[in-house]
GROMACS .gro file of C-alpha atoms in nm:
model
   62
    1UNK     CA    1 -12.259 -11.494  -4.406
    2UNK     CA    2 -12.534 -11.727  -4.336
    3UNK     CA    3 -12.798 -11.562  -4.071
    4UNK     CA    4 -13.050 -11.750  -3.838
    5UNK     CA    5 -13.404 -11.661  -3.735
    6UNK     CA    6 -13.246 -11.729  -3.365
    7UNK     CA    7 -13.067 -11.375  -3.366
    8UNK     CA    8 -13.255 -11.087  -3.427
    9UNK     CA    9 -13.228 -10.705  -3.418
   10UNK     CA   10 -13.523 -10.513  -3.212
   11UNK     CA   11 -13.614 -10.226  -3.290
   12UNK     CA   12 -13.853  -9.995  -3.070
   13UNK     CA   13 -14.050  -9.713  -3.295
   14UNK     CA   14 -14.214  -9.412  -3.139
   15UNK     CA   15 -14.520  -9.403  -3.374
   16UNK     CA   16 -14.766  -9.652  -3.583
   17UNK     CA   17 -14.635  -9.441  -3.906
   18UNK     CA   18 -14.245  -9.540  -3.834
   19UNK     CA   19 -14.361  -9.907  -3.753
   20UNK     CA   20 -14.534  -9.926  -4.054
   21UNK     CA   21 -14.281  -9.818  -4.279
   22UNK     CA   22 -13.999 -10.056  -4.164
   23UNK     CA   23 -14.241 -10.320  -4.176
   24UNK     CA   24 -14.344 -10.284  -4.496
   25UNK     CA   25 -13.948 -10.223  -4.609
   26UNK     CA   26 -13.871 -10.583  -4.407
   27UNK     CA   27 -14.137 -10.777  -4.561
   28UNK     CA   28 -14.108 -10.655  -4.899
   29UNK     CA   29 -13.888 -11.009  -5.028
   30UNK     CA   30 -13.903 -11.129  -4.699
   31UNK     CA   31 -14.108 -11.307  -4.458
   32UNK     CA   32 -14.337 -11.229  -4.209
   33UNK     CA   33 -14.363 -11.439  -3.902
   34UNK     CA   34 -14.567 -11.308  -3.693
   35UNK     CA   35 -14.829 -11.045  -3.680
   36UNK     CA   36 -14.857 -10.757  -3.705
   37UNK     CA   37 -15.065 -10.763  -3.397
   38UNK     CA   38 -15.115 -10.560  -3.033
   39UNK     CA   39 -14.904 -10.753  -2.745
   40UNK     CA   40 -14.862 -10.575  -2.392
   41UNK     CA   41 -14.739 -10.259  -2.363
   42UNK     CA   42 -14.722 -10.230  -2.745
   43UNK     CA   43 -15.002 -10.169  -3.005
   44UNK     CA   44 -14.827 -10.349  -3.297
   45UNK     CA   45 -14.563 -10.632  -3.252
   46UNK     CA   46 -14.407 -10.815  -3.526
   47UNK     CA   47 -14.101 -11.036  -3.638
   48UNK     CA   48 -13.982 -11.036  -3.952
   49UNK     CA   49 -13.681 -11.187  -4.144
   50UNK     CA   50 -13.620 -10.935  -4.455
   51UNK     CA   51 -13.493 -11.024  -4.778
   52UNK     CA   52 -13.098 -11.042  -4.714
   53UNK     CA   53 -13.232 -11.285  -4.419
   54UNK     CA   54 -13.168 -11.066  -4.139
   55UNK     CA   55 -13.489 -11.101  -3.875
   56UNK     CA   56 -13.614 -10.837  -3.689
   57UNK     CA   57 -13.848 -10.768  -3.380
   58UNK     CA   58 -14.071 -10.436  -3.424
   59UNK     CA   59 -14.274 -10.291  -3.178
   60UNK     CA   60 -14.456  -9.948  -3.121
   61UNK     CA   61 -14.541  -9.807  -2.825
   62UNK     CA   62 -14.869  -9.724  -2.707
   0.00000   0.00000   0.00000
């Protein structure tokens, strides 16, 4: 199954520690395509395609 960067899977952590561990798991093989960086209502954003191509949208809460 092909996958596109146009679908992705968001995922909403409750802490910087659980945001940085799925980030690092998604971008190990992957790539990163945007930030990490603060946006909004959330200290870290980011998008990510990992390294079966699957993309996801990770943000923490403040």
């Amino acid at each position: 199954m092909d996958f596109s960067w146009a679908t992705s899977i968001f995922v909403e952590t409750k802490n910087e520690a659980e945001f940085d561990r799925l980030f690092e798991a998604f971008k190990e093989g992957g790539h990163v395509m945007m930030g990490p960086e603060a946006m909004g209502i959330y200290s870290k954003v980011t998008w990510v395609t990992d390294r079966f191509g699957v993309t996801w949208q990770l943000v923490c809460e403040k």
